[in-house]
Amino acid sequence: MTEAEKKTAAESTQSNGAKSKTPPIIGTIVGVVVVIAAIAAFLTMNRGGGNTEEALSVCERNAAAIEVHQNSLAAVQEQADALDLDGADEAAIEALETAQEEVDALGEMPACPADGSAKDIEAVTEEIKTYANDLRAATNDLDVAVKALAPAEE
């Protein structure tokens, strides 16, 4: 071989050696990028608060718990309806009317959605919790007003 051919062969060997190192480095970089993308996709999808089934289960449990408060309200409402208001104190009657307006203003309880994202279901769950708090407060106010008028009934 001539000297030029030897040089070309040596350069070829060096460049082949450099090329053989490049694919593993590129493969490693691609692997890291894929893992980062997978983690980012997972976090983005679950940012709403997790599992849809779990969120729906929590929503349904909160909705079912309201039944107890609704039963309490029904009992107090029956007592209010049974009151004889003839000769009762005007301020106590006004308090009863105000409490009844609070009850009437409650409206319908929010319902858990049959489908939707975990974030949507969690938003409805929060609305149900707010409704439950308002229901308890209205029931308590009505109960106080009924009890204030009950002695006047006797």
mmCIF file of C-alpha atoms in Angstrom:
data_model
loop_
_atom_site.group_PDB
_atom_site.id
_atom_site.type_symbol
_atom_site.label_atom_id
_atom_site.label_comp_id
_atom_site.label_asym_id
_atom_site.label_seq_id
_atom_site.Cartn_x
_atom_site.Cartn_y
_atom_site.Cartn_z
ATOM 1 C CA MET A 1 0.000 0.000 0.000
ATOM 2 C CA THR A 2 1.056 3.456 -0.690
ATOM 3 C CA GLU A 3 1.397 5.987 1.996
ATOM 4 C CA ALA A 4 -1.776 7.847 0.875
ATOM 5 C CA GLU A 5 -3.762 4.619 0.923
ATOM 6 C CA LYS A 6 -2.509 3.849 4.454
ATOM 7 C CA LYS A 7 -3.530 7.317 5.592
ATOM 8 C CA THR A 8 -6.981 6.935 4.072
ATOM 9 C CA ALA A 9 -7.403 3.528 5.696
ATOM 10 C CA ALA A 10 -6.357 4.932 9.087
ATOM 11 C CA GLU A 11 -8.782 7.850 8.766
ATOM 12 C CA SER A 12 -11.508 5.437 7.755
ATOM 13 C CA THR A 13 -10.885 3.333 10.849
ATOM 14 C CA GLN A 14 -10.979 6.399 13.090
ATOM 15 C CA SER A 15 -14.193 7.671 11.581
ATOM 16 C CA ASN A 16 -15.771 4.213 11.877
ATOM 17 C CA GLY A 17 -14.787 4.174 15.533
ATOM 18 C CA ALA A 18 -16.382 7.551 16.084
ATOM 19 C CA LYS A 19 -19.528 6.478 14.253
ATOM 20 C CA SER A 20 -19.845 3.348 16.355
ATOM 21 C CA LYS A 21 -19.953 5.485 19.530
ATOM 22 C CA THR A 22 -22.584 7.854 18.125
ATOM 23 C CA PRO A 23 -25.562 5.428 17.917
ATOM 24 C CA PRO A 24 -25.422 4.457 21.631
ATOM 25 C CA ILE A 25 -25.198 8.133 22.641
ATOM 26 C CA ILE A 26 -28.135 9.071 20.396
ATOM 27 C CA GLY A 27 -30.080 6.068 21.672
ATOM 28 C CA THR A 28 -29.486 7.117 25.260
ATOM 29 C CA ILE A 29 -30.566 10.691 24.548
ATOM 30 C CA VAL A 30 -33.696 9.477 22.738
ATOM 31 C CA GLY A 31 -34.471 7.157 25.654
ATOM 32 C CA VAL A 32 -34.174 9.977 28.190
ATOM 33 C CA VAL A 33 -36.397 12.235 26.060
ATOM 34 C CA VAL A 34 -39.034 9.480 25.765
ATOM 35 C CA VAL A 35 -39.033 8.909 29.543
ATOM 36 C CA ILE A 36 -39.371 12.639 30.220
ATOM 37 C CA ALA A 37 -42.213 12.893 27.709
ATOM 38 C CA ALA A 38 -43.989 9.923 29.309
ATOM 39 C CA ILE A 39 -43.684 11.454 32.778
ATOM 40 C CA ALA A 40 -44.943 14.820 31.504
ATOM 41 C CA ALA A 41 -47.918 13.142 29.778
ATOM 42 C CA PHE A 42 -48.778 11.188 32.938
ATOM 43 C CA LEU A 43 -48.637 14.298 35.119
ATOM 44 C CA THR A 44 -50.695 16.309 32.636
ATOM 45 C CA MET A 45 -53.406 13.663 32.428
ATOM 46 C CA ASN A 46 -53.655 13.278 36.201
ATOM 47 C CA ARG A 47 -53.363 16.928 37.129
ATOM 48 C CA GLY A 48 -57.158 17.023 37.626
ATOM 49 C CA GLY A 49 -56.817 15.080 40.829
ATOM 50 C CA GLY A 50 -56.492 11.456 39.950
ATOM 51 C CA ASN A 51 -58.671 8.586 39.078
ATOM 52 C CA THR A 52 -62.120 9.263 37.626
ATOM 53 C CA GLU A 53 -63.648 6.186 39.281
ATOM 54 C CA GLU A 54 -62.312 7.228 42.679
ATOM 55 C CA ALA A 55 -63.592 10.793 42.215
ATOM 56 C CA LEU A 56 -67.029 9.482 41.229
ATOM 57 C CA SER A 57 -67.107 7.203 44.276
ATOM 58 C CA VAL A 58 -66.304 10.134 46.588
ATOM 59 C CA CYS A 59 -68.972 12.251 44.887
ATOM 60 C CA GLU A 60 -71.604 9.540 45.305
ATOM 61 C CA ARG A 61 -70.725 9.033 48.983
ATOM 62 C CA ASN A 62 -71.106 12.767 49.642
ATOM 63 C CA ALA A 63 -74.430 12.818 47.821
ATOM 64 C CA ALA A 64 -75.677 9.814 49.825
ATOM 65 C CA ALA A 65 -74.638 11.458 53.113
ATOM 66 C CA ILE A 66 -76.965 14.372 52.387
ATOM 67 C CA GLU A 67 -79.964 12.056 52.805
ATOM 68 C CA VAL A 68 -79.550 12.236 56.595
ATOM 69 C CA HIS A 69 -79.694 16.042 56.486
ATOM 70 C CA GLN A 70 -82.688 15.964 54.150
ATOM 71 C CA ASN A 71 -84.504 13.676 56.584
ATOM 72 C CA SER A 72 -83.727 16.076 59.444
ATOM 73 C CA LEU A 73 -85.058 18.965 57.402
ATOM 74 C CA ALA A 74 -88.242 17.027 56.601
ATOM 75 C CA ALA A 75 -88.829 16.355 60.309
ATOM 76 C CA VAL A 76 -88.300 20.001 61.265
ATOM 77 C CA GLN A 77 -90.468 21.080 58.327
ATOM 78 C CA GLU A 78 -93.302 18.876 59.629
ATOM 79 C CA GLN A 79 -92.989 20.509 63.041
ATOM 80 C CA ALA A 80 -93.077 23.956 61.428
ATOM 81 C CA ASP A 81 -96.166 23.064 59.397
ATOM 82 C CA ALA A 82 -97.917 21.778 62.529
ATOM 83 C CA LEU A 83 -97.406 25.004 64.482
ATOM 84 C CA ASP A 84 -100.460 27.024 65.450
ATOM 85 C CA LEU A 85 -99.320 30.596 64.871
ATOM 86 C CA ASP A 86 -102.459 32.288 66.256
ATOM 87 C CA GLY A 87 -101.388 34.720 68.944
ATOM 88 C CA ALA A 88 -97.674 33.971 68.411
ATOM 89 C CA ASP A 89 -95.018 36.649 68.797
ATOM 90 C CA GLU A 90 -94.559 38.617 65.557
ATOM 91 C CA ALA A 91 -90.744 38.534 65.789
ATOM 92 C CA ALA A 92 -90.794 34.752 66.201
ATOM 93 C CA ILE A 93 -93.137 34.394 63.216
ATOM 94 C CA GLU A 94 -90.836 36.620 61.176
ATOM 95 C CA ALA A 95 -87.849 34.465 62.197
ATOM 96 C CA LEU A 96 -89.780 31.373 61.098
ATOM 97 C CA GLU A 97 -90.593 32.953 57.735
ATOM 98 C CA THR A 98 -86.955 33.954 57.223
ATOM 99 C CA ALA A 99 -85.781 30.448 58.069
ATOM 100 C CA GLN A 100 -88.356 28.997 55.668
ATOM 101 C CA GLU A 101 -87.089 31.330 52.922
ATOM 102 C CA GLU A 102 -83.564 29.987 53.535
ATOM 103 C CA VAL A 103 -84.858 26.447 53.080
ATOM 104 C CA ASP A 104 -86.737 27.398 49.922
ATOM 105 C CA ALA A 105 -83.627 29.098 48.501
ATOM 106 C CA LEU A 106 -81.586 25.878 48.700
ATOM 107 C CA GLY A 107 -82.808 24.606 45.370
ATOM 108 C CA GLU A 108 -81.866 21.211 44.030
ATOM 109 C CA MET A 109 -78.864 19.266 45.203
ATOM 110 C CA PRO A 110 -76.144 18.991 42.537
ATOM 111 C CA ALA A 111 -75.934 15.522 40.993
ATOM 112 C CA CYS A 112 -72.763 13.556 40.363
ATOM 113 C CA PRO A 113 -72.052 13.417 36.630
ATOM 114 C CA ALA A 114 -72.246 10.010 34.970
ATOM 115 C CA ASP A 115 -69.185 10.830 32.921
ATOM 116 C CA GLY A 116 -66.530 13.509 32.834
ATOM 117 C CA SER A 117 -63.007 14.069 33.979
ATOM 118 C CA ALA A 118 -61.878 13.604 37.552
ATOM 119 C CA LYS A 119 -61.521 17.381 37.771
ATOM 120 C CA ASP A 120 -65.175 17.910 36.713
ATOM 121 C CA ILE A 121 -66.416 15.310 39.200
ATOM 122 C CA GLU A 122 -64.365 16.853 42.007
ATOM 123 C CA ALA A 123 -65.897 20.257 41.219
ATOM 124 C CA VAL A 124 -69.404 18.781 41.604
ATOM 125 C CA THR A 125 -68.299 17.088 44.845
ATOM 126 C CA GLU A 126 -67.319 20.505 46.200
ATOM 127 C CA GLU A 127 -70.722 21.887 45.133
ATOM 128 C CA ILE A 128 -72.396 19.005 47.005
ATOM 129 C CA LYS A 129 -70.358 19.776 50.125
ATOM 130 C CA THR A 130 -71.379 23.435 49.911
ATOM 131 C CA TYR A 131 -75.016 22.395 49.451
ATOM 132 C CA ALA A 132 -74.742 20.094 52.494
ATOM 133 C CA ASN A 133 -73.377 22.957 54.625
ATOM 134 C CA ASP A 134 -76.165 25.265 53.438
ATOM 135 C CA LEU A 135 -78.741 22.532 54.105
ATOM 136 C CA ARG A 136 -77.473 22.025 57.663
ATOM 137 C CA ALA A 137 -77.488 25.755 58.348
ATOM 138 C CA ALA A 138 -81.009 26.200 56.968
ATOM 139 C CA THR A 139 -82.255 23.192 58.944
ATOM 140 C CA ASN A 140 -80.698 24.533 62.149
ATOM 141 C CA ASP A 141 -82.199 27.992 61.618
ATOM 142 C CA LEU A 142 -85.631 26.498 60.966
ATOM 143 C CA ASP A 143 -85.325 24.276 64.041
ATOM 144 C CA VAL A 144 -84.447 27.261 66.239
ATOM 145 C CA ALA A 145 -87.411 29.207 64.866
ATOM 146 C CA VAL A 146 -89.773 26.241 65.451
ATOM 147 C CA LYS A 147 -88.537 25.771 69.013
ATOM 148 C CA ALA A 148 -89.004 29.482 69.697
ATOM 149 C CA LEU A 149 -92.651 29.153 68.672
ATOM 150 C CA ALA A 150 -93.350 25.755 70.264
ATOM 151 C CA PRO A 151 -93.875 27.121 73.815
ATOM 152 C CA ALA A 152 -96.341 29.659 72.418
ATOM 153 C CA GLU A 153 -98.306 26.737 71.030
ATOM 154 C CA GLU A 154 -98.869 25.167 74.448
#
